[in-house]
PDB file of C-alpha atoms in Angstrom:
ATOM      1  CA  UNK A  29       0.000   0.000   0.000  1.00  0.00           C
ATOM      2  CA  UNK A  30       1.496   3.293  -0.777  1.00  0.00           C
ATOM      3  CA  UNK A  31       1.498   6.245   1.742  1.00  0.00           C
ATOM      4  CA  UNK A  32      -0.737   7.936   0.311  1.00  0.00           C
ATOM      5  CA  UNK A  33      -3.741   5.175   0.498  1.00  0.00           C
ATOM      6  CA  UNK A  34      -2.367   4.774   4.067  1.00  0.00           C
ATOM      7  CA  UNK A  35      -2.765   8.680   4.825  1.00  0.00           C
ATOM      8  CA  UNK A  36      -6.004   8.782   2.655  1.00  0.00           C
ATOM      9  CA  UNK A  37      -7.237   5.332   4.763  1.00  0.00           C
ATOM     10  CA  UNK A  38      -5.977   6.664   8.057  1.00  0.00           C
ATOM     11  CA  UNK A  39      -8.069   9.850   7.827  1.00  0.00           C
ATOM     12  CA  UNK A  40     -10.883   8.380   7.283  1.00  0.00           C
ATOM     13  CA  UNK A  41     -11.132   6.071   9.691  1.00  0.00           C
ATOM     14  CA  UNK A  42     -10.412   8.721  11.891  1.00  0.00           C
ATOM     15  CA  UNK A  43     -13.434  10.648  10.564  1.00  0.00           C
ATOM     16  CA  UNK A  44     -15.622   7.941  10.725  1.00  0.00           C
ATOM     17  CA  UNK A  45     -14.477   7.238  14.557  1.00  0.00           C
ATOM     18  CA  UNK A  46     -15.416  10.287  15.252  1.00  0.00           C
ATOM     19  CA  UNK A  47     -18.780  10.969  17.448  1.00  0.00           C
ATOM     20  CA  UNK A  48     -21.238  13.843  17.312  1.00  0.00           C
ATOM     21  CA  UNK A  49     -20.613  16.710  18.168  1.00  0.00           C
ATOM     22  CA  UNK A  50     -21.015  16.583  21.648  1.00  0.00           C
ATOM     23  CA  UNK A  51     -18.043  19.241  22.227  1.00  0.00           C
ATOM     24  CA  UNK A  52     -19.681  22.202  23.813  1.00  0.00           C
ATOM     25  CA  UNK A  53     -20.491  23.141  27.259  1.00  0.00           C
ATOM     26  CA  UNK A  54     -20.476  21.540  29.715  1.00  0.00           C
ATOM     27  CA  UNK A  55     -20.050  18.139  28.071  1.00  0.00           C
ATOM     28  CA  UNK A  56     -17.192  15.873  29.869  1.00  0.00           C
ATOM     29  CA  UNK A  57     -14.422  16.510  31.503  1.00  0.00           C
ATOM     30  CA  UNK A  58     -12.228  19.727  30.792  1.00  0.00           C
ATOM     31  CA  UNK A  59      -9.243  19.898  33.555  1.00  0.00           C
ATOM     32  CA  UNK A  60      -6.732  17.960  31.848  1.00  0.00           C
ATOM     33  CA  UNK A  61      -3.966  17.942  29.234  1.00  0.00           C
ATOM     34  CA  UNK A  62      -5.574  14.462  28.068  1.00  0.00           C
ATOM     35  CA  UNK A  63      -9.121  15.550  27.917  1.00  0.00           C
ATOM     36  CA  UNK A  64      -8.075  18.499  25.890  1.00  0.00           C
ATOM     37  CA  UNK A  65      -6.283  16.568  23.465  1.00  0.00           C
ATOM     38  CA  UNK A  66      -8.873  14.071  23.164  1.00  0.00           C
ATOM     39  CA  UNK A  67     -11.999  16.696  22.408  1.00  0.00           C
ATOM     40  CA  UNK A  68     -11.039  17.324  18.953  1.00  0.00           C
ATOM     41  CA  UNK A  69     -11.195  13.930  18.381  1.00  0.00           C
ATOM     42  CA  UNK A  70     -14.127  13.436  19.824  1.00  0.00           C
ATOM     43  CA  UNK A  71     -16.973  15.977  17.690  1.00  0.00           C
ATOM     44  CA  UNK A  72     -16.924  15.601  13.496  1.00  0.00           C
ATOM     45  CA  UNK A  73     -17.134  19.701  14.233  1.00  0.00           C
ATOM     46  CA  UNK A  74     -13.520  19.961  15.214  1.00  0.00           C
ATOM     47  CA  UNK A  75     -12.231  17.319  12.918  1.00  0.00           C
ATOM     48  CA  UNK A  76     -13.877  18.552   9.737  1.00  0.00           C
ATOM     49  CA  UNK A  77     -12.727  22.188  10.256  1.00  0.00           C
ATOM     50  CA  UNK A  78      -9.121  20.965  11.298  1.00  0.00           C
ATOM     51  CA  UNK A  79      -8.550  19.147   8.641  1.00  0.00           C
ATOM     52  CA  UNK A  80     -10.340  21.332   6.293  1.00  0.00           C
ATOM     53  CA  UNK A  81      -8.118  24.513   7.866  1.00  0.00           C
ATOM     54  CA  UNK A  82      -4.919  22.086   6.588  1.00  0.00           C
ATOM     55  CA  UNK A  83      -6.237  21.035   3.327  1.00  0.00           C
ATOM     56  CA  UNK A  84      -6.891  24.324   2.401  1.00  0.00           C
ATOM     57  CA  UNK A  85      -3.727  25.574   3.241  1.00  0.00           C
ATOM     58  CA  UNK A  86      -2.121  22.673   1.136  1.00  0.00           C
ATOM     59  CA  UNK A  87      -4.099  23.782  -1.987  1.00  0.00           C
ATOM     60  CA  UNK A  88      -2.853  27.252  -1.422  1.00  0.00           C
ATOM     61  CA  UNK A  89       0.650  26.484  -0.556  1.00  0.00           C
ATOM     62  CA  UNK A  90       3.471  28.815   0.424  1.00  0.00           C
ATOM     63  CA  UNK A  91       3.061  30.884   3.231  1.00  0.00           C
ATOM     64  CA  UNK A  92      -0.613  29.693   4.041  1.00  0.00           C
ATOM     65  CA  UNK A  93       0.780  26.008   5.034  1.00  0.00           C
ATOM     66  CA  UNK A  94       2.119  27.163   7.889  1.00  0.00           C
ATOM     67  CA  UNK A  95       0.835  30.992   8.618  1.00  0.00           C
ATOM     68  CA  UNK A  96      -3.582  29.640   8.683  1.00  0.00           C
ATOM     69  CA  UNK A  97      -2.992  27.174  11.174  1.00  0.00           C
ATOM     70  CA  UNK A  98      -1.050  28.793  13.002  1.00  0.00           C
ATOM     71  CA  UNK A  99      -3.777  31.661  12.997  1.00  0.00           C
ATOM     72  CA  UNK A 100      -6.202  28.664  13.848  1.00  0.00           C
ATOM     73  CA  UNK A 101      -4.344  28.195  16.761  1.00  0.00           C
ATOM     74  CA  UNK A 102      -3.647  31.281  18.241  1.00  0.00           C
ATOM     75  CA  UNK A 103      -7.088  32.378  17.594  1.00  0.00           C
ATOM     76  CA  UNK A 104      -8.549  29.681  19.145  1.00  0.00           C
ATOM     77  CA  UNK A 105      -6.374  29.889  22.010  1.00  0.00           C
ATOM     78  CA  UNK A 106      -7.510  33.587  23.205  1.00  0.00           C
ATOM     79  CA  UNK A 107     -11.341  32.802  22.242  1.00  0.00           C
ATOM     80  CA  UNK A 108     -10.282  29.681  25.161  1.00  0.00           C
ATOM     81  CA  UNK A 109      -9.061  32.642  27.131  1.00  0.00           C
ATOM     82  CA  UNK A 110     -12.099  35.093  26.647  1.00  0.00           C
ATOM     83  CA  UNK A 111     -14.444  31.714  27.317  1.00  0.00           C
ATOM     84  CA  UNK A 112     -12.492  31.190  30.530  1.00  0.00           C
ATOM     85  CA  UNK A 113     -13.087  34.910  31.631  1.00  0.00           C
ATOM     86  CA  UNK A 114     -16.428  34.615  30.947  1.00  0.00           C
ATOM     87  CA  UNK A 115     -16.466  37.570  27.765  1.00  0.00           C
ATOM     88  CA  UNK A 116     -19.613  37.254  25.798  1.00  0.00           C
ATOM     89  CA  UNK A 117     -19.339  36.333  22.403  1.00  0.00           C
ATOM     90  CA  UNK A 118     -22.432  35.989  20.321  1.00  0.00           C
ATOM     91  CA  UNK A 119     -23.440  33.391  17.840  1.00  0.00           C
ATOM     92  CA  UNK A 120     -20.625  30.723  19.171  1.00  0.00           C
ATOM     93  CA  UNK A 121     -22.804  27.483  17.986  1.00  0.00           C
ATOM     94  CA  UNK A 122     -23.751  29.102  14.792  1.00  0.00           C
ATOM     95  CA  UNK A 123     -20.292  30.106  14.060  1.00  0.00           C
ATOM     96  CA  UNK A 124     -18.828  26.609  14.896  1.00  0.00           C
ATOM     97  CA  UNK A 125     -21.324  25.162  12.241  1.00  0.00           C
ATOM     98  CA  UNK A 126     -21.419  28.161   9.643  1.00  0.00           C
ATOM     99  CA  UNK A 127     -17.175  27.312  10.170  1.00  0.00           C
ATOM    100  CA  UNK A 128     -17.762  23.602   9.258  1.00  0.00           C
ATOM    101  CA  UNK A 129     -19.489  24.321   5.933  1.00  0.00           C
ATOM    102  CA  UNK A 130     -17.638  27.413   4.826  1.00  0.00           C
ATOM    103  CA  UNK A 131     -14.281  26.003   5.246  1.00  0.00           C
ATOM    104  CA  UNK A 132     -15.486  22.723   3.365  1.00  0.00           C
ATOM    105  CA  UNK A 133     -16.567  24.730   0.563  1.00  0.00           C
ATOM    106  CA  UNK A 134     -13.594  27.036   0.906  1.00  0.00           C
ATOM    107  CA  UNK A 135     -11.688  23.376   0.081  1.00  0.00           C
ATOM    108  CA  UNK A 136     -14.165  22.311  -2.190  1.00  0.00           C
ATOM    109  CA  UNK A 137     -13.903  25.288  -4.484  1.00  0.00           C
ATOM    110  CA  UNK A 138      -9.916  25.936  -4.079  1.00  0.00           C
ATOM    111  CA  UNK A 139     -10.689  29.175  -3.239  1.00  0.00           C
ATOM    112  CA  UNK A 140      -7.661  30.975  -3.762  1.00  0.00           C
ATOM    113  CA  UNK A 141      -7.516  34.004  -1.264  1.00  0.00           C
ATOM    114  CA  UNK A 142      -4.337  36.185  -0.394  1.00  0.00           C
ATOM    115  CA  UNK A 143      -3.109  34.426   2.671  1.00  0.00           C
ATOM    116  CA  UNK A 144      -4.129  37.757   4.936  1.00  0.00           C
ATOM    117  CA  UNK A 145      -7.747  36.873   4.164  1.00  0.00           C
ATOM    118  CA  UNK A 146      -7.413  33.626   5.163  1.00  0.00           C
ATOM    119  CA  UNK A 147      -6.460  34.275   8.233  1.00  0.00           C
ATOM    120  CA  UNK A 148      -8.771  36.698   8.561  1.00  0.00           C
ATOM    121  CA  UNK A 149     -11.412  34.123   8.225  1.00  0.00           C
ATOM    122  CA  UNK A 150      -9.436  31.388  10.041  1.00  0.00           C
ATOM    123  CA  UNK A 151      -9.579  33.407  12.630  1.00  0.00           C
ATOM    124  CA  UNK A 152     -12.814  34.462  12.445  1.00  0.00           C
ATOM    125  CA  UNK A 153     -13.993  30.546  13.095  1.00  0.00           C
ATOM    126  CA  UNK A 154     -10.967  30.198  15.928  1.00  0.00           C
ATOM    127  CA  UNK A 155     -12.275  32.099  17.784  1.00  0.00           C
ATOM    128  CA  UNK A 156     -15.702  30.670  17.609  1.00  0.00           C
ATOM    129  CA  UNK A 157     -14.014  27.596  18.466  1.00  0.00           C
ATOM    130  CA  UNK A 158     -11.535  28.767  21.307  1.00  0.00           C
ATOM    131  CA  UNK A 159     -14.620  30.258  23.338  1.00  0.00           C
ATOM    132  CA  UNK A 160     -16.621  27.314  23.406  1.00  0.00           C
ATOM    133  CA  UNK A 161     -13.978  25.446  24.972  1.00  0.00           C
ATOM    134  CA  UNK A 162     -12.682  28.071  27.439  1.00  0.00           C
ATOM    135  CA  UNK A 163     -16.341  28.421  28.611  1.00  0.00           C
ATOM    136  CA  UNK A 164     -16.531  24.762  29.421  1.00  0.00           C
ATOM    137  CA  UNK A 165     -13.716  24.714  32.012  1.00  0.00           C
ATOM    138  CA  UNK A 166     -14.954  24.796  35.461  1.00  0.00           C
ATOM    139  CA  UNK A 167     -14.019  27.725  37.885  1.00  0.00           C
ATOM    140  CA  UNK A 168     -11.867  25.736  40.296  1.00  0.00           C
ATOM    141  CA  UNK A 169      -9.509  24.448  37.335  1.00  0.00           C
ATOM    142  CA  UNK A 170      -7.289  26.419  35.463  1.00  0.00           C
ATOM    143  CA  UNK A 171      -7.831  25.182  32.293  1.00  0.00           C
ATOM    144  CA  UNK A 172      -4.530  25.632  31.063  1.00  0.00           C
ATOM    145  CA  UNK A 173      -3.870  21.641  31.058  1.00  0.00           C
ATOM    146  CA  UNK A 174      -7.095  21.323  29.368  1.00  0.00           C
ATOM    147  CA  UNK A 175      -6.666  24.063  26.241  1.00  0.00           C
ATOM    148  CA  UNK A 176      -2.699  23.215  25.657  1.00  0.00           C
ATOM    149  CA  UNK A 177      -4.004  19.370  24.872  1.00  0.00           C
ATOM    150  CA  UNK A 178      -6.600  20.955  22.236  1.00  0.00           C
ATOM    151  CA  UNK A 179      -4.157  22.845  20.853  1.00  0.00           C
ATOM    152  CA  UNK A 180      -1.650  19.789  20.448  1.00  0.00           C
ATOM    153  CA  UNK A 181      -4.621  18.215  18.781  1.00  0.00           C
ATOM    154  CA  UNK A 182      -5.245  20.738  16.599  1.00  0.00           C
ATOM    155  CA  UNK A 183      -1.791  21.539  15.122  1.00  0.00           C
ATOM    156  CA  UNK A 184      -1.807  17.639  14.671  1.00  0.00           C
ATOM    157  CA  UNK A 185      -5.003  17.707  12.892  1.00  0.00           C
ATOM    158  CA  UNK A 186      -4.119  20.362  10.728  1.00  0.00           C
ATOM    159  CA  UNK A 187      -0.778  18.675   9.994  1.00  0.00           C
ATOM    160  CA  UNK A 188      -2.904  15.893   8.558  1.00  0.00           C
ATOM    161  CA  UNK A 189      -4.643  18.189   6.525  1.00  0.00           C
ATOM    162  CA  UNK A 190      -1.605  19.475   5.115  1.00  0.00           C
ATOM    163  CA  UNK A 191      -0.272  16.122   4.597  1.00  0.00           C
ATOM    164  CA  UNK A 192      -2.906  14.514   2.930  1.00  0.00           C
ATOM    165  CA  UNK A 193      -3.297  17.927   0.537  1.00  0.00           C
ATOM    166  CA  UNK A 194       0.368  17.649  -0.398  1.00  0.00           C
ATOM    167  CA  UNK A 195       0.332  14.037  -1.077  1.00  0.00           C
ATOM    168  CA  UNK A 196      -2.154  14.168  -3.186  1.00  0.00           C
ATOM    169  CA  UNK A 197      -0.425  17.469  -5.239  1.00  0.00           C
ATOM    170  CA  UNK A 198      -1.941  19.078  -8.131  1.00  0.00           C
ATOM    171  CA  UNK A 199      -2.638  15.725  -9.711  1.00  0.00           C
ATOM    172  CA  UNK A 200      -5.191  14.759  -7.195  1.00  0.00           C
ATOM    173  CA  UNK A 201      -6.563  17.739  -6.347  1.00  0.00           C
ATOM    174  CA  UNK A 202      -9.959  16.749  -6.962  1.00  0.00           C
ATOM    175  CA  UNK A 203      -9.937  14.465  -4.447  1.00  0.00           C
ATOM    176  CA  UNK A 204      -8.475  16.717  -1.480  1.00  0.00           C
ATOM    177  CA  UNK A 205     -11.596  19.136  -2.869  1.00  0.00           C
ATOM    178  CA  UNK A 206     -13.947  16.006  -2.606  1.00  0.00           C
ATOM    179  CA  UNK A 207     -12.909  15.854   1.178  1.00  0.00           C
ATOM    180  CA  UNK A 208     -13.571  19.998   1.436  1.00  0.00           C
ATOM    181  CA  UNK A 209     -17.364  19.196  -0.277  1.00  0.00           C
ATOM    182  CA  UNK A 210     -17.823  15.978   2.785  1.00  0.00           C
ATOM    183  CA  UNK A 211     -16.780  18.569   5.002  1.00  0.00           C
ATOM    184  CA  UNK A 212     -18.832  21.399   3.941  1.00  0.00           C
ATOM    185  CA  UNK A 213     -21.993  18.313   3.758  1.00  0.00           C
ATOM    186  CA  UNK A 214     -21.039  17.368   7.451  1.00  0.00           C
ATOM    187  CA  UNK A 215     -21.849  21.103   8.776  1.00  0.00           C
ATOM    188  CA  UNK A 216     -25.466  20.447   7.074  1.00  0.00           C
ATOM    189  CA  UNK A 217     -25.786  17.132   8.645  1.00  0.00           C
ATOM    190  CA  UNK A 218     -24.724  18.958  11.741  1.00  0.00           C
ATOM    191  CA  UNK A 219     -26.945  21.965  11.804  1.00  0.00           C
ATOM    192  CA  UNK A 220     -30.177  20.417  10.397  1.00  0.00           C
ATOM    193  CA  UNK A 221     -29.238  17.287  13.211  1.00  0.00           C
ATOM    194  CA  UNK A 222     -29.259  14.629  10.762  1.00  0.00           C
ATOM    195  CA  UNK A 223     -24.986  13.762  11.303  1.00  0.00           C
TER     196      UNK A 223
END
């Protein structure tokens, strides 16, 4: 089997292992370095988006593989913070889901945007993101634990995303922008409740 089917193979089973998206607060356990690294694993809302955040990236190449998720990141690590204070943010489940489909068909597209504007709307979704998860960590923790194992599984997500975009190169390209239209299908599933 070449890498690529194993990459290809690995991803989806890792997609398909995936349960609902039960991510968002309150849900679990959210004082640990483990339980942070295992909630992106754990909602097809985190994996979709962190995998569609690398593919996208891939497609774009240059600066954009490593500048969006990095902006994914650091985004989503101060909307953690601003959860954690308890700032309002508006819209936070609608923004997770509006972030599942328009990354997908951001992917499914190849939108090709100046890298600034991608992490403009990156960002836009970490944050989205970030705050759910800082709002779930109880008062007597600090959380810290807890958001530093998301954002381990995150930057390994989106390496996978990258990954499996490169490997498939400009030959394959249709089928990294068949994964951004499943993607962009799961955030229907997801906000009409049928996924």
């Amino acid at each position: 089997m070449v890498p690529v089917k194993r990459l290809c193979l690995s991803v989806i089973l890792l997609v398909a292992a995936a349960m609902p998206a039960y991510a968002h607060v309150g849900i679990g356990t959210t004082s640990s370095f483990m339980a942070g690294f295992t909630h992106p694993l754990s909602g097809l809302d985190h994996m979709t988006v962190m995998l569609a955040v690398g593919l996208w990236a891939a497609l774009k190449g240059g600066k954009a593989i490593w500048v969006w998720p990095a902006a994914f990141v650091g985004v989503m690590l101060a909307g953690g913070a601003f959860g954690m204070l308890h700032v309002p943010l508006p819209f936070v489940e609608p923004g997770i889901l509006a972030s599942v489909v328009a990354l997908g068909l951001l992917v499914a597209l190849a939108i090709d945007l100046p890298v600034s504007a991608g992490v403009a709307i990156i960002g836009l979704f970490a944050l989205f993101h970030g705050h759910a998860h800082g709002t779930e960590v109880p008062e007597n923790a600090g959380g810290l634990e807890y958001m530093a194992g998301f954002a381990v599984a995150t930057v390994l997500l989106h390496a996978i995303g990258i990954a499996a975009g490169m490997s498939l190169g400009l030959r394959f390209r249709g089928v990294a922008r068949i994964a951004g239209a499943a993607c962009a299908a799961i955030g229907v599933g997801l906000a009409f409740g049928v996924v």
